Amino acid sequence: MPWQPDPHDHVPLHVTTALLLLSVLGCTTRSDAIPPSHWPTVPTDTAMEQVPGDTGPSWTPCADPSPAWINEAVSANLHGISDDAGDEPDWVELTLADPAGDPVDLSGWALGTASDAGWPLPDGTLLTADTLLIFASGDATLANHADFTLDPNGDDIYLLQPLLQPLPEPGAEGTCVADHITLPRLYNDVSYGRSGPDPTALEYFVAPTPGAPNTTESRPGFSDPPTLSPAGGFYVDPVSVTVSGSGTLTYTLDGSLPTPGSTPWTAPVGIDATAQPVVVRARAFQGGLWPSRPTTATYSEDPTALDGGVMILSLTVDPPDLWSEETGIYVYGDSAEATYPYFGANFWEEWEKDAHVEIFTSEGAQVIDQDAGIQIAGGYSRAFDQRNFELLARSGYGPGTFAAPVFPNEDLVEYRHLYLRNGGDWCSTQIVDASVQAVFRDDGDRHWPAVDAQAYRPVLVYLNGAFWGLYELKERLDEHWIEAHHGEDREDLDRVKVGWTHEANWTLDQGTWDAFDALNALANEDLSTDEAWSRFEALVDTQNFASAIAVQGWIGNSDFWYNNVRMWRPHRDDGRWRWMVYDFGHGWPSPSYDHLATSIVGNWDGLPIAAALANPGFRNLFINAHADYLNTSLKPARARATVTALADEVRPVMPRQRERWCGGASMDSFESAVSWAEDFAKRRPASIDAQLIDHFGLAGHAALSLDADPAGAGTFTLSVLSVTPPFDGDYYEGVPVTVTAVPVGGYVFVGWSDASLGASPTVTLPMNADTALTALYAVAR
C-alpha cells in the first residue's frame, strides 16, 4: 500500500503538500535588513509597512493606498513550482489589493529588494483578479524572471509605483513604494504572505499557492524545535534521552518525521543502541502554530563502534522519501527497465529530499549536525545496491554550508556539497578512485595545482540507524568547487560534461556552447602553426590538459575519451578550459596496458589531443608533464606505499562492508585485489616510461639534478608542478625542460651555477645530456 501522510498534521492529504510539511522549519522575524533607526513614521492611511527614509527618493512611500500589493513570496523554493527550464527559483506573487477591483496597468512599476534598485515589471502588464508570478532567479534575460534573488535568512521586497509622466527609470526619482513586506527567516517551500484583506495580516503557508489566491491554511508561526539531551554521539554506557520544549512533544526512533500521533514524550527515553545506532527525532506541536522543525540526534551504545578508525556519517531521511514506490529516491519504482542500469527507476530521477546529516570524527567528535538536502548521484554506479548520495547544504534547510574541515589536508573549512560514492571498484578494493586523489598530491598532501581532483576520506555511513557501508566521502566537482579552489565566480562559468545515460552526449551544465565549439573547430586546424596555436592556448590551460591525460593514463582508465569528462572555464574572453579527473572504476588494468596508444591519436569533441600534439611545444609539455609526475608522485615506491596506506585505512571496516553488500565475500578476495593494486602501482611507471619512448621516438633518458645555494633558499617550478631541492629526476634526451627558480621568503635569486645561463630565474635546458644545476640566492636587503 502506498504511503500516505498522517492526517493529524491538519493539511490536505496531497503528496506535494505532505512533502512540504515534512520540511517545515521554525522561523523568526527578521528586522535587520534595514536598520529601524532609518525608518520614518509612515502615515497610518497608507496600505504598507514602514520603509527606509534616507536612501533616496525611490524609497518615498506612496501617499495613497496601492491598488496592487505583494501577495505571497517564497525565498527557499526547493521542492515547489518549477519555471519553464525545470529549475526551482524563488518567487514573488503580486495581486490586486481588492480582488474585485479594476485591473492595474503595471507599466513603469518595479519590484526590488533593499539591495536592488528595482527590476521593471514587463511593460503593459495588466494585473487582473488573478495573480502575477515573478521568479526571483537573478536572471532577467528569462521571461518573468527578476534580476534579484531572495535571501532565506530574511529579506525585504518592495513594489515601486511611478509618480510622474513621462515614466522614469524604475527605482529612480519619481517612484514611490506602493507596498513593502519584510520576509522573516523562511525554510524550504514555506511561503509568507497575505492571510486576509487586512494588509498587515501576514502569515506562513506550508502549502503555497503560486499563481493563485492564498486559499490554503495559514498560521502566524511555528512551534519552537525541542531539545534533545544528551547530545547525539557515541557512548559506552546506556543512554536516556530527555526531550524538552513547549507544547505537545512526540518522538520516533526509525527516522520518520514525528506527528501528533507519534509516541508522546513523558519521561526520559531509554534506547537500546548496542546493536546499531538509534536515531531519535522529536517535534513540538502547539495549537494555532505550525509543527516545529524536527530535532534529530543519533546515539550509539556500542563500545566497538569506533574501532574501525574512520569517520562516521549518519543520514536521517523520512522513510517514504527513500522507499515509497511513488516518491522514494532509493527504489526502482514502477518505471524501471528490466536490465542494468535500470533506466527509468526512481533512483535515476533528480529528486531531492530532506535529510539530517551528522558527521563524527574517527574518535567520535561531532563536526557536522544539520539539516540538508539529499539526492541519489552518479552514473551507472547509482544502480548498484549500495547507491551514491549527494549531500547539499542550502540556506533553505539550515546552514548554507557544511562548515567543518572534513578534509584536513585541504585549506577549505566549508563545503556546499559533499559526495558519498560507493567506490569505483565496488566490492573489490573500493579504493581505486581514492588512489588517484592520493597519488597525484604533493608532499603536503594537497592535489597538484594542474590537476582538478577531489579530496577524499573513507567514511562509514548509517542510514536511519542501519549500517549502510563504507563510502568515499568526496568533494563534488561543481561550480562551488571551482569557486572554492580557483576563486572564480560560480555564477559566471562555462561547464560541459559527457557521460553515459541512454546515449553518450555532451551536455551544457552552465554558460554557453560558444567556447566549446571554438575549441572543437580548432581540432581541425594545423596547430603546429604559431597563429593557430596562439588561439588554442588562449582557450586551453595546457598544463591542466596534459596533466588530465597523464592522470587517466596512469590509472589506465578505459572509461575515458567518450565518458566521464567534465570541462570548465571562466565565462570571459581570457577564460581557458580545464579538465576535471574523476570516476576511475575502470582503472587498474594490466600494468602494461597502453592507454597512451589511444589517447595520442584521438581528436574527440572536448579532447583534441592529437591536434594539440602536432604542436612541438605542446608535445614537449605533454612528455615533460608525464616525467614530472613519474619523478614525484608516481615513483614506484611512493605510489605503492600510497596504495598500501589507503588499503590499511579501510581494512578494519572491510569485513562489515563485504558482509553487508558483497554477499559475504571473504577478506581473501579483498587482499588479493589489494595485492594487484600494489603491484600495479609499482610496475605502472616503467610501462608509461617505455610507452612514451616508443610512441614519441625518444632517444632515452637524461638525468636532471637541481639544488639551491644556500640550502632551503628556494624551490623549482617545472612543467606542471613545483619541487623542493635537492631534486633528481629522469627526463628525456632532446626534450627541452623549462625550470624556474623561486626564492622563499627572505631570499632573492641572483643567478645559476652555470653563469652562461644568464640572470633570468627561468631557463630552458636542452637536455642533450645529463644536467646538474644549482640556483644561487642571496639574503634579501
PDB file of C-alpha atoms in Angstrom, residues 258-386:
ATOM      1  CA  PRO A 258       7.107  12.737  14.223  1.00  0.00           C
ATOM      2  CA  THR A 259       3.404  13.583  14.092  1.00  0.00           C
ATOM      3  CA  PRO A 260       0.947  14.310  16.894  1.00  0.00           C
ATOM      4  CA  GLY A 261       0.141  10.604  16.738  1.00  0.00           C
ATOM      5  CA  SER A 262       3.736   9.501  17.326  1.00  0.00           C
ATOM      6  CA  THR A 263       4.964   8.340  20.730  1.00  0.00           C
ATOM      7  CA  PRO A 264       4.500  11.159  23.259  1.00  0.00           C
ATOM      8  CA  TRP A 265       7.415  12.126  25.437  1.00  0.00           C
ATOM      9  CA  THR A 266       6.520  11.813  29.092  1.00  0.00           C
ATOM     10  CA  ALA A 267       9.796  10.722  30.693  1.00  0.00           C
ATOM     11  CA  PRO A 268      13.420  10.148  29.694  1.00  0.00           C
ATOM     12  CA  VAL A 269      13.581   7.719  26.778  1.00  0.00           C
ATOM     13  CA  GLY A 270      15.745   4.677  27.315  1.00  0.00           C
ATOM     14  CA  ILE A 271      17.126   3.467  23.990  1.00  0.00           C
ATOM     15  CA  ASP A 272      18.819   0.242  23.009  1.00  0.00           C
ATOM     16  CA  ALA A 273      21.648   1.342  20.744  1.00  0.00           C
ATOM     17  CA  THR A 274      24.020  -1.514  21.497  1.00  0.00           C
ATOM     18  CA  ALA A 275      23.493  -3.442  18.261  1.00  0.00           C
ATOM     19  CA  GLN A 276      23.323  -0.422  15.965  1.00  0.00           C
ATOM     20  CA  PRO A 277      22.876   3.341  16.378  1.00  0.00           C
ATOM     21  CA  VAL A 278      19.406   4.683  17.096  1.00  0.00           C
ATOM     22  CA  VAL A 279      18.094   7.905  15.611  1.00  0.00           C
ATOM     23  CA  VAL A 280      15.837   9.953  17.871  1.00  0.00           C
ATOM     24  CA  ARG A 281      13.649  12.547  16.157  1.00  0.00           C
ATOM     25  CA  ALA A 282      11.424  14.842  18.200  1.00  0.00           C
ATOM     26  CA  ARG A 283       8.908  17.521  17.287  1.00  0.00           C
ATOM     27  CA  ALA A 284       6.722  20.044  19.079  1.00  0.00           C
ATOM     28  CA  PHE A 285       3.047  20.783  18.410  1.00  0.00           C
ATOM     29  CA  GLN A 286       1.137  23.796  19.731  1.00  0.00           C
ATOM     30  CA  GLY A 287      -2.372  24.921  19.000  1.00  0.00           C
ATOM     31  CA  GLY A 288      -2.606  27.643  16.358  1.00  0.00           C
ATOM     32  CA  LEU A 289       1.010  27.197  15.206  1.00  0.00           C
ATOM     33  CA  TRP A 290       2.566  25.011  12.571  1.00  0.00           C
ATOM     34  CA  PRO A 291       4.510  21.993  13.870  1.00  0.00           C
ATOM     35  CA  SER A 292       8.146  22.641  14.700  1.00  0.00           C
ATOM     36  CA  ARG A 293      11.139  21.575  12.724  1.00  0.00           C
ATOM     37  CA  PRO A 294      12.253  18.104  13.778  1.00  0.00           C
ATOM     38  CA  THR A 295      15.210  17.822  16.112  1.00  0.00           C
ATOM     39  CA  THR A 296      17.379  14.830  15.230  1.00  0.00           C
ATOM     40  CA  ALA A 297      20.239  13.055  17.004  1.00  0.00           C
ATOM     41  CA  THR A 298      21.998   9.708  16.563  1.00  0.00           C
ATOM     42  CA  TYR A 299      23.079   7.658  19.579  1.00  0.00           C
ATOM     43  CA  SER A 300      25.332   4.614  19.817  1.00  0.00           C
ATOM     44  CA  GLU A 301      25.999   2.474  22.895  1.00  0.00           C
ATOM     45  CA  ASP A 302      28.311   0.042  21.089  1.00  0.00           C
ATOM     46  CA  PRO A 303      31.801   0.288  22.631  1.00  0.00           C
ATOM     47  CA  THR A 304      33.311  -1.119  19.420  1.00  0.00           C
ATOM     48  CA  ALA A 305      31.576   1.354  17.083  1.00  0.00           C
ATOM     49  CA  LEU A 306      34.691   3.482  16.623  1.00  0.00           C
ATOM     50  CA  ASP A 307      37.145   0.602  16.356  1.00  0.00           C
ATOM     51  CA  GLY A 308      37.258   0.907  12.580  1.00  0.00           C
ATOM     52  CA  GLY A 309      39.215   4.125  12.874  1.00  0.00           C
ATOM     53  CA  VAL A 310      37.344   6.011  10.120  1.00  0.00           C
ATOM     54  CA  MET A 311      34.833   8.845  10.150  1.00  0.00           C
ATOM     55  CA  ILE A 312      31.161   8.050  10.686  1.00  0.00           C
ATOM     56  CA  LEU A 313      28.274   9.761   8.915  1.00  0.00           C
ATOM     57  CA  SER A 314      24.671   9.350   9.998  1.00  0.00           C
ATOM     58  CA  LEU A 315      21.920  10.142   7.497  1.00  0.00           C
ATOM     59  CA  THR A 316      18.336  10.508   8.645  1.00  0.00           C
ATOM     60  CA  VAL A 317      15.643  10.606   5.962  1.00  0.00           C
ATOM     61  CA  ASP A 318      11.896  10.199   6.357  1.00  0.00           C
ATOM     62  CA  PRO A 319      11.395   6.574   5.183  1.00  0.00           C
ATOM     63  CA  PRO A 320       8.792   7.325   2.462  1.00  0.00           C
ATOM     64  CA  ASP A 321      11.295   9.675   0.835  1.00  0.00           C
ATOM     65  CA  LEU A 322      13.544   6.643   0.424  1.00  0.00           C
ATOM     66  CA  TRP A 323      11.239   3.667  -0.038  1.00  0.00           C
ATOM     67  CA  SER A 324       7.897   4.876  -1.413  1.00  0.00           C
ATOM     68  CA  GLU A 325       7.293   3.355  -4.858  1.00  0.00           C
ATOM     69  CA  GLU A 326       5.869   6.694  -5.995  1.00  0.00           C
ATOM     70  CA  THR A 327       8.264   9.212  -4.436  1.00  0.00           C
ATOM     71  CA  GLY A 328      11.167   7.284  -2.869  1.00  0.00           C
ATOM     72  CA  ILE A 329      14.581   8.101  -4.299  1.00  0.00           C
ATOM     73  CA  TYR A 330      16.285   4.775  -3.477  1.00  0.00           C
ATOM     74  CA  VAL A 331      13.880   2.293  -5.059  1.00  0.00           C
ATOM     75  CA  TYR A 332      13.183   1.070  -8.583  1.00  0.00           C
ATOM     76  CA  GLY A 333       9.600   2.333  -8.709  1.00  0.00           C
ATOM     77  CA  ASP A 334       7.222   1.125 -11.388  1.00  0.00           C
ATOM     78  CA  SER A 335       9.019   2.549 -14.467  1.00  0.00           C
ATOM     79  CA  ALA A 336      12.417   0.885 -14.238  1.00  0.00           C
ATOM     80  CA  GLU A 337      13.770  -1.032 -17.205  1.00  0.00           C
ATOM     81  CA  ALA A 338      14.381  -4.706 -16.572  1.00  0.00           C
ATOM     82  CA  THR A 339      18.140  -4.717 -17.073  1.00  0.00           C
ATOM     83  CA  TYR A 340      21.116  -2.884 -15.588  1.00  0.00           C
ATOM     84  CA  PRO A 341      21.423   0.086 -15.123  1.00  0.00           C
ATOM     85  CA  TYR A 342      17.605   0.146 -14.847  1.00  0.00           C
ATOM     86  CA  PHE A 343      16.899   3.436 -16.616  1.00  0.00           C
ATOM     87  CA  GLY A 344      13.545   4.851 -15.600  1.00  0.00           C
ATOM     88  CA  ALA A 345      13.987   3.803 -11.979  1.00  0.00           C
ATOM     89  CA  ASN A 346      13.279   6.327  -9.263  1.00  0.00           C
ATOM     90  CA  PHE A 347      16.982   6.459  -8.475  1.00  0.00           C
ATOM     91  CA  TRP A 348      17.647   7.885 -11.950  1.00  0.00           C
ATOM     92  CA  GLU A 349      15.420  10.873 -11.211  1.00  0.00           C
ATOM     93  CA  GLU A 350      16.946  14.126  -9.974  1.00  0.00           C
ATOM     94  CA  TRP A 351      14.749  14.166  -6.901  1.00  0.00           C
ATOM     95  CA  GLU A 352      15.958  15.968  -3.814  1.00  0.00           C
ATOM     96  CA  LYS A 353      14.642  15.122  -0.368  1.00  0.00           C
ATOM     97  CA  ASP A 354      15.119  16.480   3.143  1.00  0.00           C
ATOM     98  CA  ALA A 355      17.768  14.850   5.313  1.00  0.00           C
ATOM     99  CA  HIS A 356      19.595  15.351   8.562  1.00  0.00           C
ATOM    100  CA  VAL A 357      23.380  14.942   8.410  1.00  0.00           C
ATOM    101  CA  GLU A 358      25.664  14.163  11.334  1.00  0.00           C
ATOM    102  CA  ILE A 359      29.391  13.625  10.804  1.00  0.00           C
ATOM    103  CA  PHE A 360      31.677  12.298  13.542  1.00  0.00           C
ATOM    104  CA  THR A 361      35.447  12.052  13.520  1.00  0.00           C
ATOM    105  CA  SER A 362      37.081   8.646  13.923  1.00  0.00           C
ATOM    106  CA  GLU A 363      37.335   9.493  17.642  1.00  0.00           C
ATOM    107  CA  GLY A 364      33.603  10.212  17.891  1.00  0.00           C
ATOM    108  CA  ALA A 365      33.636  14.036  17.997  1.00  0.00           C
ATOM    109  CA  GLN A 366      30.679  15.535  16.155  1.00  0.00           C
ATOM    110  CA  VAL A 367      31.734  18.062  13.485  1.00  0.00           C
ATOM    111  CA  ILE A 368      28.521  18.374  11.428  1.00  0.00           C
ATOM    112  CA  ASP A 369      24.936  18.394  12.726  1.00  0.00           C
ATOM    113  CA  GLN A 370      22.438  19.990  10.350  1.00  0.00           C
ATOM    114  CA  ASP A 371      19.517  19.599   8.011  1.00  0.00           C
ATOM    115  CA  ALA A 372      20.386  19.370   4.327  1.00  0.00           C
ATOM    116  CA  GLY A 373      19.198  18.025   1.005  1.00  0.00           C
ATOM    117  CA  ILE A 374      19.947  14.554  -0.336  1.00  0.00           C
ATOM    118  CA  GLN A 375      19.917  13.103  -3.847  1.00  0.00           C
ATOM    119  CA  ILE A 376      20.948   9.843  -5.451  1.00  0.00           C
ATOM    120  CA  ALA A 377      24.021  10.630  -7.553  1.00  0.00           C
ATOM    121  CA  GLY A 378      26.481   9.201 -10.047  1.00  0.00           C
ATOM    122  CA  GLY A 379      26.309   7.418 -13.382  1.00  0.00           C
ATOM    123  CA  TYR A 380      25.846   3.690 -13.764  1.00  0.00           C
ATOM    124  CA  SER A 381      27.151   3.188 -10.234  1.00  0.00           C
ATOM    125  CA  ARG A 382      23.885   4.597  -8.876  1.00  0.00           C
ATOM    126  CA  ALA A 383      22.340   1.309  -9.982  1.00  0.00           C
ATOM    127  CA  PHE A 384      24.483  -0.656  -7.510  1.00  0.00           C
ATOM    128  CA  ASP A 385      22.535  -1.839  -4.487  1.00  0.00           C
ATOM    129  CA  GLN A 386      24.685   0.464  -2.362  1.00  0.00           C
TER     130      GLN A 386
END
